[in-house]
mmCIF file of C-alpha atoms in Angstrom:
data_model
loop_
_atom_site.group_PDB
_atom_site.id
_atom_site.type_symbol
_atom_site.label_atom_id
_atom_site.label_comp_id
_atom_site.label_asym_id
_atom_site.label_seq_id
_atom_site.Cartn_x
_atom_site.Cartn_y
_atom_site.Cartn_z
ATOM 1 C CA UNK Q 917 -6.099 14.528 8.320
ATOM 2 C CA UNK Q 918 -3.993 14.114 5.342
ATOM 3 C CA UNK Q 919 -4.785 13.927 1.569
ATOM 4 C CA UNK Q 920 -2.707 12.989 -1.445
ATOM 5 C CA UNK Q 921 -3.270 14.046 -5.062
ATOM 6 C CA UNK Q 922 -1.786 12.273 -8.021
ATOM 7 C CA UNK Q 923 -3.004 14.271 -10.959
ATOM 8 C CA UNK Q 924 -1.938 11.998 -13.631
ATOM 9 C CA UNK Q 925 -3.898 8.779 -13.677
ATOM 10 C CA UNK Q 926 -1.932 7.432 -16.711
ATOM 11 C CA UNK Q 927 1.480 8.301 -18.083
ATOM 12 C CA UNK Q 928 2.803 6.823 -21.279
ATOM 13 C CA UNK Q 929 6.524 7.089 -21.813
ATOM 14 C CA UNK Q 930 8.886 5.746 -24.502
ATOM 15 C CA UNK Q 931 11.426 3.317 -23.326
ATOM 16 C CA UNK Q 932 14.813 5.010 -22.233
ATOM 17 C CA UNK Q 933 12.996 8.271 -21.850
ATOM 18 C CA UNK Q 934 12.784 10.094 -18.529
ATOM 19 C CA UNK Q 935 9.684 10.299 -16.549
ATOM 20 C CA UNK Q 936 8.150 12.134 -13.598
ATOM 21 C CA UNK Q 937 5.180 11.106 -11.672
ATOM 22 C CA UNK Q 938 3.593 13.889 -9.727
ATOM 23 C CA UNK Q 939 2.415 13.781 -6.078
ATOM 24 C CA UNK Q 940 1.056 16.650 -3.973
ATOM 25 C CA UNK Q 941 -0.147 16.323 -0.496
ATOM 26 C CA UNK Q 942 -2.065 18.249 2.141
ATOM 27 C CA UNK Q 943 -1.510 18.012 5.848
ATOM 28 C CA UNK Q 944 -1.758 20.131 8.906
ATOM 29 C CA UNK Q 945 1.113 18.299 10.605
ATOM 30 C CA UNK Q 946 4.385 17.060 9.520
ATOM 31 C CA UNK Q 947 4.528 13.867 7.412
ATOM 32 C CA UNK Q 948 6.377 10.959 6.194
ATOM 33 C CA UNK Q 949 6.222 10.331 2.476
ATOM 34 C CA UNK Q 950 6.368 7.166 0.475
ATOM 35 C CA UNK Q 951 6.242 5.773 -3.090
ATOM 36 C CA UNK Q 952 5.078 2.247 -3.634
ATOM 37 C CA UNK Q 953 4.868 0.383 -7.005
ATOM 38 C CA UNK Q 954 2.308 -2.406 -7.736
ATOM 39 C CA UNK Q 955 2.929 -4.839 -10.543
ATOM 40 C CA UNK Q 956 -0.112 -6.668 -11.952
ATOM 41 C CA UNK Q 957 -1.916 -8.959 -9.579
ATOM 42 C CA UNK Q 958 0.654 -8.321 -6.790
ATOM 43 C CA UNK Q 959 0.906 -6.455 -3.597
ATOM 44 C CA UNK Q 960 2.884 -3.130 -3.068
ATOM 45 C CA UNK Q 961 6.526 -2.822 -3.002
ATOM 46 C CA UNK Q 962 8.260 0.141 -1.236
ATOM 47 C CA UNK Q 963 10.238 2.148 -3.846
ATOM 48 C CA UNK Q 964 11.567 4.859 -1.425
ATOM 49 C CA UNK Q 965 10.566 6.981 1.459
ATOM 50 C CA UNK Q 966 11.255 10.355 3.034
ATOM 51 C CA UNK Q 967 11.427 10.358 6.817
ATOM 52 C CA UNK Q 968 13.864 13.218 7.451
ATOM 53 C CA UNK Q 969 17.111 14.699 6.371
ATOM 54 C CA UNK Q 970 18.152 15.086 2.719
ATOM 55 C CA UNK Q 971 15.147 16.179 0.607
ATOM 56 C CA UNK Q 972 16.415 14.106 -2.376
ATOM 57 C CA UNK Q 973 15.760 10.451 -1.748
ATOM 58 C CA UNK Q 974 17.063 7.646 -3.901
ATOM 59 C CA UNK Q 975 15.134 4.179 -3.991
ATOM 60 C CA UNK Q 976 15.268 1.034 -5.788
ATOM 61 C CA UNK Q 977 15.208 0.375 -9.600
ATOM 62 C CA UNK Q 978 16.911 3.811 -10.271
ATOM 63 C CA UNK Q 979 14.011 5.803 -8.998
ATOM 64 C CA UNK Q 980 14.374 8.992 -6.961
ATOM 65 C CA UNK Q 981 12.036 11.567 -5.399
ATOM 66 C CA UNK Q 982 12.400 15.068 -3.969
ATOM 67 C CA UNK Q 983 10.567 16.422 -1.027
ATOM 68 C CA UNK Q 984 9.539 20.012 -1.498
ATOM 69 C CA UNK Q 985 7.960 21.334 1.646
ATOM 70 C CA UNK Q 986 7.018 24.801 0.321
ATOM 71 C CA UNK Q 987 5.169 23.186 -2.629
ATOM 72 C CA UNK Q 988 3.951 20.172 -0.581
ATOM 73 C CA UNK Q 989 5.124 17.877 -3.288
ATOM 74 C CA UNK Q 990 6.981 14.638 -3.558
ATOM 75 C CA UNK Q 991 7.519 13.917 -7.247
ATOM 76 C CA UNK Q 992 9.072 10.631 -8.455
ATOM 77 C CA UNK Q 993 11.538 10.588 -11.185
ATOM 78 C CA UNK Q 994 13.653 8.271 -13.259
ATOM 79 C CA UNK Q 995 16.072 9.325 -15.970
ATOM 80 C CA UNK Q 996 15.680 6.400 -18.302
ATOM 81 C CA UNK Q 997 12.762 3.898 -18.020
ATOM 82 C CA UNK Q 998 12.572 0.347 -18.997
ATOM 83 C CA UNK Q 999 9.737 -1.898 -20.095
ATOM 84 C CA UNK Q 1000 9.874 -3.544 -16.678
ATOM 85 C CA UNK Q 1001 8.830 -0.217 -15.066
ATOM 86 C CA UNK Q 1002 5.294 -0.799 -16.405
ATOM 87 C CA UNK Q 1003 3.241 -0.782 -13.294
ATOM 88 C CA UNK Q 1004 0.946 1.304 -10.955
ATOM 89 C CA UNK Q 1005 2.685 3.787 -8.692
ATOM 90 C CA UNK Q 1006 1.145 4.994 -5.513
ATOM 91 C CA UNK Q 1007 2.197 8.004 -3.420
ATOM 92 C CA UNK Q 1008 1.329 7.872 0.260
ATOM 93 C CA UNK Q 1009 1.790 9.910 3.482
ATOM 94 C CA UNK Q 1010 1.609 9.276 7.100
ATOM 95 C CA UNK Q 1011 1.622 11.794 10.045
ATOM 96 C CA UNK Q 1012 4.569 11.814 12.206
ATOM 97 C CA UNK Q 1013 2.693 11.165 15.361
ATOM 98 C CA UNK Q 1014 -0.670 9.774 16.334
ATOM 99 C CA UNK Q 1015 -2.671 8.550 13.304
ATOM 100 C CA UNK Q 1016 -0.703 5.459 12.069
ATOM 101 C CA UNK Q 1017 -2.650 5.176 8.861
ATOM 102 C CA UNK Q 1018 -1.129 5.577 5.295
ATOM 103 C CA UNK Q 1019 -3.156 7.825 3.143
ATOM 104 C CA UNK Q 1020 -2.815 6.833 -0.511
ATOM 105 C CA UNK Q 1021 -3.163 8.783 -3.726
ATOM 106 C CA UNK Q 1022 -5.317 7.293 -6.488
ATOM 107 C CA UNK Q 1023 -2.305 5.896 -8.361
ATOM 108 C CA UNK Q 1024 -0.604 6.584 -11.689
ATOM 109 C CA UNK Q 1025 -0.427 3.817 -14.271
ATOM 110 C CA UNK Q 1026 2.979 4.023 -16.023
ATOM 111 C CA UNK Q 1027 3.047 2.386 -19.371
ATOM 112 C CA UNK Q 1028 6.426 2.123 -21.166
ATOM 113 C CA UNK Q 1029 6.119 2.226 -25.020
ATOM 114 C CA UNK Q 1030 8.894 0.191 -26.758
ATOM 115 C CA UNK C 1116 14.631 -6.572 3.844
ATOM 116 C CA UNK C 1117 11.369 -6.728 5.530
ATOM 117 C CA UNK C 1118 9.058 -9.421 4.065
ATOM 118 C CA UNK C 1119 5.403 -9.982 4.541
ATOM 119 C CA UNK C 1120 3.626 -13.094 3.204
ATOM 120 C CA UNK C 1121 -0.061 -13.759 2.701
ATOM 121 C CA UNK C 1122 -1.808 -17.103 2.301
ATOM 122 C CA UNK C 1123 -3.594 -18.055 0.135
ATOM 123 C CA UNK C 1124 -2.673 -15.936 -2.876
ATOM 124 C CA UNK C 1125 -6.076 -16.737 -4.427
ATOM 125 C CA UNK C 1126 -9.193 -18.413 -3.217
ATOM 126 C CA UNK C 1127 -12.551 -19.187 -4.926
ATOM 127 C CA UNK C 1128 -15.387 -20.078 -2.622
ATOM 128 C CA UNK C 1129 -19.192 -20.542 -2.815
ATOM 129 C CA UNK C 1130 -21.494 -17.949 -1.585
ATOM 130 C CA UNK C 1131 -22.295 -18.207 2.072
ATOM 131 C CA UNK C 1132 -19.026 -19.814 3.078
ATOM 132 C CA UNK C 1133 -16.373 -18.207 5.143
ATOM 133 C CA UNK C 1134 -12.778 -17.601 4.053
ATOM 134 C CA UNK C 1135 -9.647 -17.033 6.225
ATOM 135 C CA UNK C 1136 -6.669 -15.122 4.971
ATOM 136 C CA UNK C 1137 -3.396 -15.110 6.822
ATOM 137 C CA UNK C 1138 -0.897 -12.284 6.885
ATOM 138 C CA UNK C 1139 2.715 -12.962 8.353
ATOM 139 C CA UNK C 1140 5.669 -10.677 8.850
ATOM 140 C CA UNK C 1141 8.540 -13.078 8.159
ATOM 141 C CA UNK C 1142 11.495 -11.421 9.536
ATOM 142 C CA UNK C 1143 10.394 -8.813 11.917
ATOM 143 C CA UNK C 1144 7.689 -8.369 14.690
ATOM 144 C CA UNK C 1145 4.819 -6.083 13.847
ATOM 145 C CA UNK C 1146 2.658 -4.733 16.599
ATOM 146 C CA UNK C 1147 0.418 -3.150 14.038
ATOM 147 C CA UNK C 1148 -0.876 -4.732 10.876
ATOM 148 C CA UNK C 1149 -3.323 -3.300 8.335
ATOM 149 C CA UNK C 1150 -5.916 -4.835 5.971
ATOM 150 C CA UNK C 1151 -6.822 -3.256 2.758
ATOM 151 C CA UNK C 1152 -9.193 -3.944 0.009
ATOM 152 C CA UNK C 1153 -8.484 -2.979 -3.653
ATOM 153 C CA UNK C 1154 -11.088 -2.907 -6.526
ATOM 154 C CA UNK C 1155 -9.849 -3.138 -10.186
ATOM 155 C CA UNK C 1156 -7.836 -0.055 -11.250
ATOM 156 C CA UNK C 1157 -8.406 1.667 -7.976
ATOM 157 C CA UNK C 1158 -6.413 2.611 -4.941
ATOM 158 C CA UNK C 1159 -6.127 0.747 -1.685
ATOM 159 C CA UNK C 1160 -8.992 1.227 0.708
ATOM 160 C CA UNK C 1161 -8.088 0.657 4.406
ATOM 161 C CA UNK C 1162 -10.578 -1.653 6.071
ATOM 162 C CA UNK C 1163 -8.992 -2.014 9.685
ATOM 163 C CA UNK C 1164 -6.017 -1.484 11.803
ATOM 164 C CA UNK C 1165 -4.981 -4.507 13.771
ATOM 165 C CA UNK C 1166 -2.969 -4.342 17.005
ATOM 166 C CA UNK C 1167 -1.448 -7.366 18.496
ATOM 167 C CA UNK C 1168 -3.454 -8.525 21.539
ATOM 168 C CA UNK C 1169 -6.316 -6.098 21.153
ATOM 169 C CA UNK C 1170 -9.433 -5.520 19.079
ATOM 170 C CA UNK C 1171 -9.109 -4.217 15.517
ATOM 171 C CA UNK C 1172 -10.117 -0.805 14.717
ATOM 172 C CA UNK C 1173 -12.400 -0.710 11.700
ATOM 173 C CA UNK C 1174 -12.829 2.026 9.240
ATOM 174 C CA UNK C 1175 -16.241 3.681 8.822
ATOM 175 C CA UNK C 1176 -18.452 1.523 6.790
ATOM 176 C CA UNK C 1177 -16.605 -1.714 7.190
ATOM 177 C CA UNK C 1178 -18.691 -4.374 8.929
ATOM 178 C CA UNK C 1179 -16.622 -5.758 11.804
ATOM 179 C CA UNK C 1180 -19.006 -8.854 12.122
ATOM 180 C CA UNK C 1181 -18.372 -9.634 8.423
ATOM 181 C CA UNK C 1182 -14.713 -9.129 8.389
ATOM 182 C CA UNK C 1183 -13.091 -10.692 11.427
ATOM 183 C CA UNK C 1184 -9.677 -9.722 12.309
ATOM 184 C CA UNK C 1185 -7.500 -11.476 14.727
ATOM 185 C CA UNK C 1186 -3.915 -10.472 15.577
ATOM 186 C CA UNK C 1187 -2.839 -13.314 17.872
ATOM 187 C CA UNK C 1188 0.864 -12.843 17.712
ATOM 188 C CA UNK C 1189 3.549 -10.249 16.682
ATOM 189 C CA UNK C 1190 3.975 -11.954 13.414
ATOM 190 C CA UNK C 1191 0.559 -13.087 12.374
ATOM 191 C CA UNK C 1192 -2.820 -11.415 11.624
ATOM 192 C CA UNK C 1193 -5.828 -13.045 10.045
ATOM 193 C CA UNK C 1194 -8.805 -11.655 8.178
ATOM 194 C CA UNK C 1195 -11.937 -13.846 8.025
ATOM 195 C CA UNK C 1196 -14.675 -13.020 5.507
ATOM 196 C CA UNK C 1197 -17.736 -14.549 7.048
ATOM 197 C CA UNK C 1198 -20.675 -15.546 4.903
ATOM 198 C CA UNK C 1199 -19.022 -14.426 1.736
ATOM 199 C CA UNK C 1200 -21.051 -12.977 -1.090
ATOM 200 C CA UNK C 1201 -20.154 -12.173 -4.674
ATOM 201 C CA UNK C 1202 -19.829 -8.501 -3.629
ATOM 202 C CA UNK C 1203 -16.999 -9.487 -1.400
ATOM 203 C CA UNK C 1204 -14.844 -10.547 -4.384
ATOM 204 C CA UNK C 1205 -11.947 -8.308 -4.416
ATOM 205 C CA UNK C 1206 -8.188 -8.223 -3.852
ATOM 206 C CA UNK C 1207 -7.228 -8.145 -0.195
ATOM 207 C CA UNK C 1208 -3.825 -6.820 0.857
ATOM 208 C CA UNK C 1209 -2.243 -6.768 4.235
ATOM 209 C CA UNK C 1210 0.617 -4.717 5.595
ATOM 210 C CA UNK C 1211 2.825 -4.808 8.545
ATOM 211 C CA UNK C 1212 4.370 -1.865 10.289
ATOM 212 C CA UNK C 1213 8.152 -1.900 11.001
ATOM 213 C CA UNK C 1214 8.758 0.572 13.674
ATOM 214 C CA UNK C 1215 12.439 1.213 14.674
ATOM 215 C CA UNK C 1216 14.359 4.110 15.953
ATOM 216 C CA UNK C 1217 15.563 5.162 12.504
ATOM 217 C CA UNK C 1218 12.690 3.979 10.369
ATOM 218 C CA UNK C 1219 8.857 3.651 10.431
ATOM 219 C CA UNK C 1220 7.505 1.882 7.301
ATOM 220 C CA UNK C 1221 4.658 -0.246 6.174
ATOM 221 C CA UNK C 1222 5.635 -3.256 4.175
ATOM 222 C CA UNK C 1223 2.891 -5.041 2.131
ATOM 223 C CA UNK C 1224 2.026 -8.655 1.452
ATOM 224 C CA UNK C 1225 1.455 -9.914 -2.163
ATOM 225 C CA UNK C 1226 -2.291 -9.884 -1.823
ATOM 226 C CA UNK C 1227 -5.132 -12.461 -1.955
ATOM 227 C CA UNK C 1228 -7.569 -12.585 -4.726
ATOM 228 C CA UNK C 1229 -10.954 -13.679 -3.436
ATOM 229 C CA UNK C 1230 -13.606 -14.712 -5.894
ATOM 230 C CA UNK C 1231 -17.038 -15.615 -4.409
ATOM 231 C CA UNK C 1232 -19.296 -17.650 -6.711
#
């Protein structure tokens, strides 16, 4: 089984400042890693994913994440945030084989302060 | 990109009635679809995994007779909340799995807000 920990439930950041949203996972098997964003009253939108290859993954809206296998982390970063980035961010993992389910973290609420 | 739609986007019904929610993958075929429930300010809770042409697999604690799932085609899955009660009020989100040689990703629908009076 897999588990995902997002330690920060809320992160306030000033506009144009950098941000890092933390995600750590636990798994006995190799996993795929994902970050999703959810705007108010909407479904989830895929920001980026790590399947294999380069550990630095670039996604939409200027976000990027780095897979660190030794630290079992997949932190999400953006060098300069905008008001429109205010949303809930979910980290998720899925095992390479067998279990098809995504395991989600509890989410991080990113609030951009003007 | 891969798009998943849900209909309706919101629904209000009386207690005791049944409500059907549709989930469609618009530009790809999905052999596997998932249904989630989300309570306010919480993460997504997986309710069931739906495979085309076979019975859905429900998560522990989810009543299969109350939440009927049908995956009749490679682009359509439906969730029917039978004899709905106020405690069933929630945000229901579906997702469809796109599985190709170079990618394996779930894409999510916009969600359906169910309010049971």
